[in-house]
CSV table of N, CA and C in Angstrom, one decimal:
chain,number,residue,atom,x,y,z
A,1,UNK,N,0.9,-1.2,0.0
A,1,UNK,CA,0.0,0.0,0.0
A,1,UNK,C,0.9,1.2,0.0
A,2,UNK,N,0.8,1.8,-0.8
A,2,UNK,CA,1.2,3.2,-0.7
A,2,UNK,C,0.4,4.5,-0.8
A,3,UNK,N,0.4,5.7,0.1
A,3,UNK,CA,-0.6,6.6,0.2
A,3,UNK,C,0.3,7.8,-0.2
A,4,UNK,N,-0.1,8.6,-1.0
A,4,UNK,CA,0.4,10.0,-1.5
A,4,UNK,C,-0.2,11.2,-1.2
A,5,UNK,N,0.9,12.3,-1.1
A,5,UNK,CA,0.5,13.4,-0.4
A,5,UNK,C,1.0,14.4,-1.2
A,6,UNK,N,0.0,15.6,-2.2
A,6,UNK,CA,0.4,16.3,-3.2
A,6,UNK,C,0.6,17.9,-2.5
A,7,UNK,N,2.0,18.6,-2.9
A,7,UNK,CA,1.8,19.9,-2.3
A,7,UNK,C,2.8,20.9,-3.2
A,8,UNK,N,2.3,21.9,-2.6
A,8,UNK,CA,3.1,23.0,-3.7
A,8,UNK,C,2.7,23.7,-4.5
A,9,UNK,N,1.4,23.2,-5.0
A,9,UNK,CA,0.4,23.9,-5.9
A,9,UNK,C,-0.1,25.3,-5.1
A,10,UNK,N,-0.7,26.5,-6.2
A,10,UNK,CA,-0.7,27.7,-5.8
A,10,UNK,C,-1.6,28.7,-7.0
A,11,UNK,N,-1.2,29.7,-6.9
A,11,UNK,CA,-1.4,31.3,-7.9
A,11,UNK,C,0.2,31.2,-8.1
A,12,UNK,N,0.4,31.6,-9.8
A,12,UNK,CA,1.4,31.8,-10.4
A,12,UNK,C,1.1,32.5,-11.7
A,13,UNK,N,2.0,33.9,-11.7
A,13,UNK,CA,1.7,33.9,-12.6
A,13,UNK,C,2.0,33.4,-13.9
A,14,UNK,N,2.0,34.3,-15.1
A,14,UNK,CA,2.2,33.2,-16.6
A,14,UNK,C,4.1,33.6,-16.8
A,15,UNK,N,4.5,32.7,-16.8
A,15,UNK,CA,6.5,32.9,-17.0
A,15,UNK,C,7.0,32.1,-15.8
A,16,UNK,N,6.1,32.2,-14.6
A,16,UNK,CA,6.4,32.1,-13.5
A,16,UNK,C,6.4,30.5,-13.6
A,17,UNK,N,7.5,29.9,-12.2
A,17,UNK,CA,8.0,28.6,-11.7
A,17,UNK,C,7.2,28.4,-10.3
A,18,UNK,N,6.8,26.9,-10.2
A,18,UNK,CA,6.4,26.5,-8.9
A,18,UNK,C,6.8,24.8,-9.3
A,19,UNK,N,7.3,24.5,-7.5
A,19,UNK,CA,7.7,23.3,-7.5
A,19,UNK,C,6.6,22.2,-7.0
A,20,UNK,N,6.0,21.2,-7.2
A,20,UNK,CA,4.9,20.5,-6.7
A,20,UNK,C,6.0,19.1,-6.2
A,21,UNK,N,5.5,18.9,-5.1
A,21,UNK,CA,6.0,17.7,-4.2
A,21,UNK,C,4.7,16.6,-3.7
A,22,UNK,N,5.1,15.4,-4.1
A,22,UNK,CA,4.6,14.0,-3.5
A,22,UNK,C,4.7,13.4,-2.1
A,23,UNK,N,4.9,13.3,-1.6
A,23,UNK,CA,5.5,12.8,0.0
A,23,UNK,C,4.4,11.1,-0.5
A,24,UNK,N,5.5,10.2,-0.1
A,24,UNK,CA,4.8,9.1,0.1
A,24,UNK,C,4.6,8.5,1.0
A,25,UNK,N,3.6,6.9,1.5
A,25,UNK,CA,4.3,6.3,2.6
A,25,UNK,C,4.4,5.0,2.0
A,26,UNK,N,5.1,4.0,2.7
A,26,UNK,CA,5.1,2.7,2.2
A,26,UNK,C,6.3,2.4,1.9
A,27,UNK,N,6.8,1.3,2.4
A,27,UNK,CA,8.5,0.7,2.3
A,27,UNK,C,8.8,0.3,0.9
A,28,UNK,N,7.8,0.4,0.2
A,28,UNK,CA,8.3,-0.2,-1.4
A,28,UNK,C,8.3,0.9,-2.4
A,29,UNK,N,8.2,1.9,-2.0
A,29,UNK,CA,8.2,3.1,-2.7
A,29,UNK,C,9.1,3.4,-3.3
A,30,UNK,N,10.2,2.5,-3.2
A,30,UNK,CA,11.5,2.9,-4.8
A,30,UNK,C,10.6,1.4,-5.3
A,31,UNK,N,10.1,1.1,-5.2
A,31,UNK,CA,10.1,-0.2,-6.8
A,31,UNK,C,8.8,0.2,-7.3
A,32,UNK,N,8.3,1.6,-7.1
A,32,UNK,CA,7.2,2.0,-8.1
A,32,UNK,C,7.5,3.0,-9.0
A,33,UNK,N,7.2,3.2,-9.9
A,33,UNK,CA,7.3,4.1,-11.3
A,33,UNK,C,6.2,5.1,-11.0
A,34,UNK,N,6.3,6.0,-11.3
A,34,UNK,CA,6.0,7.4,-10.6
A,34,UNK,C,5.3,8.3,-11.5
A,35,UNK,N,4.3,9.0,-11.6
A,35,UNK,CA,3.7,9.9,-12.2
A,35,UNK,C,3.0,11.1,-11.9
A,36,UNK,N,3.3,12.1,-13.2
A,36,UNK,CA,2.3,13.4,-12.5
A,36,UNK,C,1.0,13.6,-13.4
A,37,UNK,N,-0.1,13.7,-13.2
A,37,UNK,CA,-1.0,14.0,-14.2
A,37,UNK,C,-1.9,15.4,-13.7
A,38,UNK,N,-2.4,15.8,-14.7
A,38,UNK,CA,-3.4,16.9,-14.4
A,38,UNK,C,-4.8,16.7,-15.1
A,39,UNK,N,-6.0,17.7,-14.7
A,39,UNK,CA,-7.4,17.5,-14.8
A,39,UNK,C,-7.3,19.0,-14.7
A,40,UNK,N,-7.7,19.1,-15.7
A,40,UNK,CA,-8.6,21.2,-16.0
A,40,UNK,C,-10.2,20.6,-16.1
A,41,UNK,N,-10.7,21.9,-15.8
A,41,UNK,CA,-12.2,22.0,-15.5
A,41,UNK,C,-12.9,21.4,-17.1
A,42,UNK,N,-13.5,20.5,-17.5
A,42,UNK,CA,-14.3,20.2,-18.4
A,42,UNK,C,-13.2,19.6,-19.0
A,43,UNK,N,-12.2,18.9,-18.7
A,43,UNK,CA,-11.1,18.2,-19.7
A,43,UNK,C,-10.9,16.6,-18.6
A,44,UNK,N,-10.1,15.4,-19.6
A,44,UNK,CA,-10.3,14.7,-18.8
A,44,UNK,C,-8.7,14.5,-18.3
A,45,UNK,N,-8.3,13.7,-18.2
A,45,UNK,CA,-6.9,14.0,-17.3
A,45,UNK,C,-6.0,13.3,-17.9
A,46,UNK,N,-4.7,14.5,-17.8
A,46,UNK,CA,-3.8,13.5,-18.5
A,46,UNK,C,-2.9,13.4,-18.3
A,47,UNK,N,-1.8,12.9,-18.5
A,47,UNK,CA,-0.7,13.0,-18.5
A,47,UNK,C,0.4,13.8,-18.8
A,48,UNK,N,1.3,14.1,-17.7
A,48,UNK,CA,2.0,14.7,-17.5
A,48,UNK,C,4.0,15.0,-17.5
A,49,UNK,N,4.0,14.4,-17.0
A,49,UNK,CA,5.3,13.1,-16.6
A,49,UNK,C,5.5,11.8,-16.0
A,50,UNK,N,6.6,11.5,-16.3
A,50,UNK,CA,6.6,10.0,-15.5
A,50,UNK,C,7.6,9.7,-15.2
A,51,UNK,N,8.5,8.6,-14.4
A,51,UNK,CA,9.8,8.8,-13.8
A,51,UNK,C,9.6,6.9,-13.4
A,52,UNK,N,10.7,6.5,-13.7
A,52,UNK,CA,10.9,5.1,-13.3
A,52,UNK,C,11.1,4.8,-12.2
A,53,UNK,N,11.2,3.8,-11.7
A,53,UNK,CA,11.6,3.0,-10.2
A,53,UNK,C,13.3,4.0,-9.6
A,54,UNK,N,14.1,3.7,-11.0
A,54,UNK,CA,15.0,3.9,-10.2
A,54,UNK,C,15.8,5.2,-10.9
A,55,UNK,N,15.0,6.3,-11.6
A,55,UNK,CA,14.6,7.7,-11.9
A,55,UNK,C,15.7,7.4,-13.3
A,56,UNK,N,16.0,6.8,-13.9
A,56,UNK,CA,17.1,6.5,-15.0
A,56,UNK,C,15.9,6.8,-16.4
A,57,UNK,N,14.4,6.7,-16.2
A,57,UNK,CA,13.9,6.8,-17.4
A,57,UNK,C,12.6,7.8,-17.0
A,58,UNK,N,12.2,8.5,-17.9
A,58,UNK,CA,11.8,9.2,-17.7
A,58,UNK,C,10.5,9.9,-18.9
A,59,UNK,N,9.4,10.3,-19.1
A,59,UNK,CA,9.2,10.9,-20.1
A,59,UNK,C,8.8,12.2,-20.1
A,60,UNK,N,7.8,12.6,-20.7
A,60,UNK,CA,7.0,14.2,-21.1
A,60,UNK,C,6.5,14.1,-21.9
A,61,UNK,N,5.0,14.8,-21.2
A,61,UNK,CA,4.2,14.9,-22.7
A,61,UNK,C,4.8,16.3,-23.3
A,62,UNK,N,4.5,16.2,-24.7
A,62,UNK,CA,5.0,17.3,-25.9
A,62,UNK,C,4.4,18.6,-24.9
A,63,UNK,N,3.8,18.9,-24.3
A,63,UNK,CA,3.1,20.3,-24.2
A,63,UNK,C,4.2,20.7,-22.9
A,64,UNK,N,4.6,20.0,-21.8
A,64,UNK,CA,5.3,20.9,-21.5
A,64,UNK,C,6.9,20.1,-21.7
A,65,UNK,N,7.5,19.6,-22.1
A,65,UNK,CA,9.0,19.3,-22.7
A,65,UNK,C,9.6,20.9,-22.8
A,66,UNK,N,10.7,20.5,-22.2
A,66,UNK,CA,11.8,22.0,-22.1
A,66,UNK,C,11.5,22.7,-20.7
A,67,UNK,N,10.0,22.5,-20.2
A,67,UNK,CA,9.4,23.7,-19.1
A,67,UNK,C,9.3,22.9,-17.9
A,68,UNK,N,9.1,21.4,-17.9
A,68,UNK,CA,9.0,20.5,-16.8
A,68,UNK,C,9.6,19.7,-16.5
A,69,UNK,N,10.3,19.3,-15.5
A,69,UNK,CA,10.9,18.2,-15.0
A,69,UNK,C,10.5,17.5,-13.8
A,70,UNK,N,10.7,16.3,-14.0
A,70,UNK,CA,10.1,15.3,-12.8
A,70,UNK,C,11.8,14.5,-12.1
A,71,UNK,N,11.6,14.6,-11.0
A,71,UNK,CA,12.5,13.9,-10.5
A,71,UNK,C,12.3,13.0,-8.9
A,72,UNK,N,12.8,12.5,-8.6
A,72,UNK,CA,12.4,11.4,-7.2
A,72,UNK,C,13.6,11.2,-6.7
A,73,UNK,N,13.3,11.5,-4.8
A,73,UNK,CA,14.5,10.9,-4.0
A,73,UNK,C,13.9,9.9,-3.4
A,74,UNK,N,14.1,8.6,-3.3
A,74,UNK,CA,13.8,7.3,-2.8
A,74,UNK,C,13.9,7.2,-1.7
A,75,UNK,N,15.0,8.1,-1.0
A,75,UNK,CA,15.4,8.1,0.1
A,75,UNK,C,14.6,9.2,1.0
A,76,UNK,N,14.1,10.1,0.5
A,76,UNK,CA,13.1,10.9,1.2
A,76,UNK,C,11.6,10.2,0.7
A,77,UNK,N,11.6,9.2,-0.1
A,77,UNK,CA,10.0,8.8,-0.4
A,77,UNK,C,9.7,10.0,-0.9
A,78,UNK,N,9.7,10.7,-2.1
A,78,UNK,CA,9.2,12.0,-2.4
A,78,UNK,C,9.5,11.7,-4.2
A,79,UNK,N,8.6,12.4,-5.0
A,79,UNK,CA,8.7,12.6,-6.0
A,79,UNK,C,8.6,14.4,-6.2
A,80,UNK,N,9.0,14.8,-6.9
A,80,UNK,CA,9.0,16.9,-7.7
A,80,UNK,C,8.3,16.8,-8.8
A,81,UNK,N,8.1,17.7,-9.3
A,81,UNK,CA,7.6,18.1,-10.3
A,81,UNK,C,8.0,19.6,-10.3
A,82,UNK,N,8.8,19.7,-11.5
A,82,UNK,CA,10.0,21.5,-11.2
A,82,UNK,C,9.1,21.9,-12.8
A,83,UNK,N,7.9,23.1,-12.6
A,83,UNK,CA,7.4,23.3,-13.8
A,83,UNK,C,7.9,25.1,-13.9
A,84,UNK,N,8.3,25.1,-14.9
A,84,UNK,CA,9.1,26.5,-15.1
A,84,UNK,C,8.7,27.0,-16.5
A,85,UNK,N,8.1,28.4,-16.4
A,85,UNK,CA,7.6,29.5,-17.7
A,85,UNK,C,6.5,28.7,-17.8
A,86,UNK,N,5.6,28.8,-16.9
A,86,UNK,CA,4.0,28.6,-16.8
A,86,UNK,C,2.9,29.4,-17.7
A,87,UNK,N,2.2,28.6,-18.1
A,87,UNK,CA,1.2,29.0,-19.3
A,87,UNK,C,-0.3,29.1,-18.5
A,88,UNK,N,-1.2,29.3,-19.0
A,88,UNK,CA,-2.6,29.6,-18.7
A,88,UNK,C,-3.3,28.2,-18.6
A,89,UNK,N,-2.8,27.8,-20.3
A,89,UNK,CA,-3.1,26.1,-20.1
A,89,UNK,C,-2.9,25.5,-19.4
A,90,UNK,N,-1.6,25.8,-18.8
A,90,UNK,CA,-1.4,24.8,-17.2
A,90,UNK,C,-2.1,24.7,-16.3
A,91,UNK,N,-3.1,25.6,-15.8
A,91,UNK,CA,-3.9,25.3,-14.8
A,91,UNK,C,-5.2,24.2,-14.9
A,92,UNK,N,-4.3,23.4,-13.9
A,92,UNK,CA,-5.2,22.3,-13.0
A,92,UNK,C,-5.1,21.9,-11.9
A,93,UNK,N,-5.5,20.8,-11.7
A,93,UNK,CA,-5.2,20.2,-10.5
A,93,UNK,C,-4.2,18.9,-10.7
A,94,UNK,N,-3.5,19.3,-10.1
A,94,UNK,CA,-2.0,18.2,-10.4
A,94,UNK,C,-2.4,17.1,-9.5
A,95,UNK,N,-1.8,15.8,-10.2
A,95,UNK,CA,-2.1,14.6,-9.0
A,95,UNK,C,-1.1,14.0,-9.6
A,96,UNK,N,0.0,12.9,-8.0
A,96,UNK,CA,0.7,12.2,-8.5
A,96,UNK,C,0.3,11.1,-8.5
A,97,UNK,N,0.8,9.5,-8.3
A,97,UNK,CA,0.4,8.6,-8.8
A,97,UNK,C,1.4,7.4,-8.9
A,98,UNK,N,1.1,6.3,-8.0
A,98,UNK,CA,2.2,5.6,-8.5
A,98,UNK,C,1.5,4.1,-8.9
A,99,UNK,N,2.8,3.3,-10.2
A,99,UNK,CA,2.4,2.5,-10.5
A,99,UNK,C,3.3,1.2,-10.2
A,100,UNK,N,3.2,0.2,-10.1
A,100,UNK,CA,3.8,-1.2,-9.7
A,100,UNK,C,4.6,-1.6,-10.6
A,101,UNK,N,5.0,-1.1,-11.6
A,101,UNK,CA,5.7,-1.5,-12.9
A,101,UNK,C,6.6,-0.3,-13.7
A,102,UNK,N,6.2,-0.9,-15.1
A,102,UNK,CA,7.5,0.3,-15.6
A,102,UNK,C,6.3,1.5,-15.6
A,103,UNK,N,7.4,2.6,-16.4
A,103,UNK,CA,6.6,4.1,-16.3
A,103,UNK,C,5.7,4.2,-17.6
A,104,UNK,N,4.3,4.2,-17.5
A,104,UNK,CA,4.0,5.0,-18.2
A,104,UNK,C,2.9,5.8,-18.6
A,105,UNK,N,2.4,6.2,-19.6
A,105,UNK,CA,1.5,8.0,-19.8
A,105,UNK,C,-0.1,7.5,-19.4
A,106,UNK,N,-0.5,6.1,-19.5
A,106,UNK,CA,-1.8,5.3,-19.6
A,106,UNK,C,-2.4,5.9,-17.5
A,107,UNK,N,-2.9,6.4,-17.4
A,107,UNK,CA,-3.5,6.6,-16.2
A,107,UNK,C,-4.0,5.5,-15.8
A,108,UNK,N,-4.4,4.7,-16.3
A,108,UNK,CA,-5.4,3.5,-16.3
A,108,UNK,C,-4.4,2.1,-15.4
A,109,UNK,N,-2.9,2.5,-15.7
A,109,UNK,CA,-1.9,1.9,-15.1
A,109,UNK,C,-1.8,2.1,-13.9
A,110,UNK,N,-2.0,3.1,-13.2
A,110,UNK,CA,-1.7,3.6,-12.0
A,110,UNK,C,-2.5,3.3,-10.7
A,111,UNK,N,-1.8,2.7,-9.5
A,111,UNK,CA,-2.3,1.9,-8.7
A,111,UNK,C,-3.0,2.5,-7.4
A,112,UNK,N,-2.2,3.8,-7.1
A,112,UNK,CA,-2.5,4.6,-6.3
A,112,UNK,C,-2.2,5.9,-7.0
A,113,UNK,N,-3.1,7.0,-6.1
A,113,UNK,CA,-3.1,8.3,-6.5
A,113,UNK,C,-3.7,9.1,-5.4
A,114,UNK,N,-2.9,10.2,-5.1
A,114,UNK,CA,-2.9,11.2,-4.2
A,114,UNK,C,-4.2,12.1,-4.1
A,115,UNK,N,-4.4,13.2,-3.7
A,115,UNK,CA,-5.5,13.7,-3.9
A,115,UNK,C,-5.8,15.3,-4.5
A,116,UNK,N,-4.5,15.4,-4.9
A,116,UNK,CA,-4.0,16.5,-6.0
A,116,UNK,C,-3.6,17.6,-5.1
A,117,UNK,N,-3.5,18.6,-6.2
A,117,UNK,CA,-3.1,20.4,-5.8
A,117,UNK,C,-3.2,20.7,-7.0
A,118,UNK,N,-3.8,21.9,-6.2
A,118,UNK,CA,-4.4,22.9,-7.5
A,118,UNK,C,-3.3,24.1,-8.1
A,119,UNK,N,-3.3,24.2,-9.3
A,119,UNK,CA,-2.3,25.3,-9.6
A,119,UNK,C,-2.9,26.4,-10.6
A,120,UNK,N,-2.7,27.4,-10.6
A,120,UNK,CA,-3.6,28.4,-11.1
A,120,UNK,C,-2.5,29.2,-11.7
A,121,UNK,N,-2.6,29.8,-12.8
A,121,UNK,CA,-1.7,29.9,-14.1
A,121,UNK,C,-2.4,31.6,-14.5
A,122,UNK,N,-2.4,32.6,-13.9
A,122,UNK,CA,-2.7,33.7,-14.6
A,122,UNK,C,-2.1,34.7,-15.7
A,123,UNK,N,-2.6,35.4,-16.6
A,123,UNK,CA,-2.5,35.8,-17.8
A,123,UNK,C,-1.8,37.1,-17.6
C-alpha cells in the first residue's frame, strides 16, 4: 500500500515557476514508477510526466517538454515536479500517482493516487 500526499500547488503567474512535491508512505516506494497528471475544468486528465523506479527513465508529454521536470528521492520517499515559464493552459489540479511496474502515460496503469493540488496559471 502506498498513500500520496500532493503539495506546492498555488497562484502563479504566466513565466512564472512552482515546484509541486509528493511525499509518500510505504516501504516499497522505490520499486514504483512514478507519475504526474493533471485534470482542468471540463477536460479529462492526462498525462503529465513520469519517472521510473529507479529515476534512470523518464518521459513528457510534448506540451510541456523544455518547461518540466520530474524527479524522485527514494530516500526521502518523495517525487518533484519543477514546472518553469507557466502558461494559462497549465492550470489544473495536479495529481501524483504511482504504478507497480515500468513508467508510463496510460492513467489507467496507475495503482495509487494522491489527492492533488491545484495550480492556477494567470495571464
Amino acid at each position: 500500500q502506498v498513500q500520496l500526499v500532493e503539495s506546492g500547488g498555488g497562484l502563479v503567474q504566466a513565466g512564472g515557476s512552482v515546484r509541486l512535491s509528493c511525499a509518500a508512505s510505504g516501504r516499497t516506494f522505490s520499486l514504483y514508477a512514478m507519475g504526474w497528471f493533471r485534470q482542468a475544468p471540463g477536460k479529462e486528465r492526462e498525462s503529465v510526466a513520469g519517472i521510473s523506479w529507479s529515476g534512470g527513465s523518464t518521459y513528457y508529454a510534448e506540451s510541456v517538454k523544455g518547461r518540466f521536470t520530474i524527479s524522485r528521492d527514494n530516500a526521502k520517499i518523495a517525487v518533484y515536479l519543477q514546472m518553469n515559464s507557466l502558461k494559462p493552459e497549465d492550470t489544473a489540479i495536479y495529481y501524483c500517482a504511482a504504478n507497480f511496474g515500468p513508467v508510463v502515460a496510460d492513467p489507467h496503469r496507475y495503482d495509487y493516487w494522491g489527492q492533488g493540488t491545484q495550480v492556477t496559471v494567470s495571464s
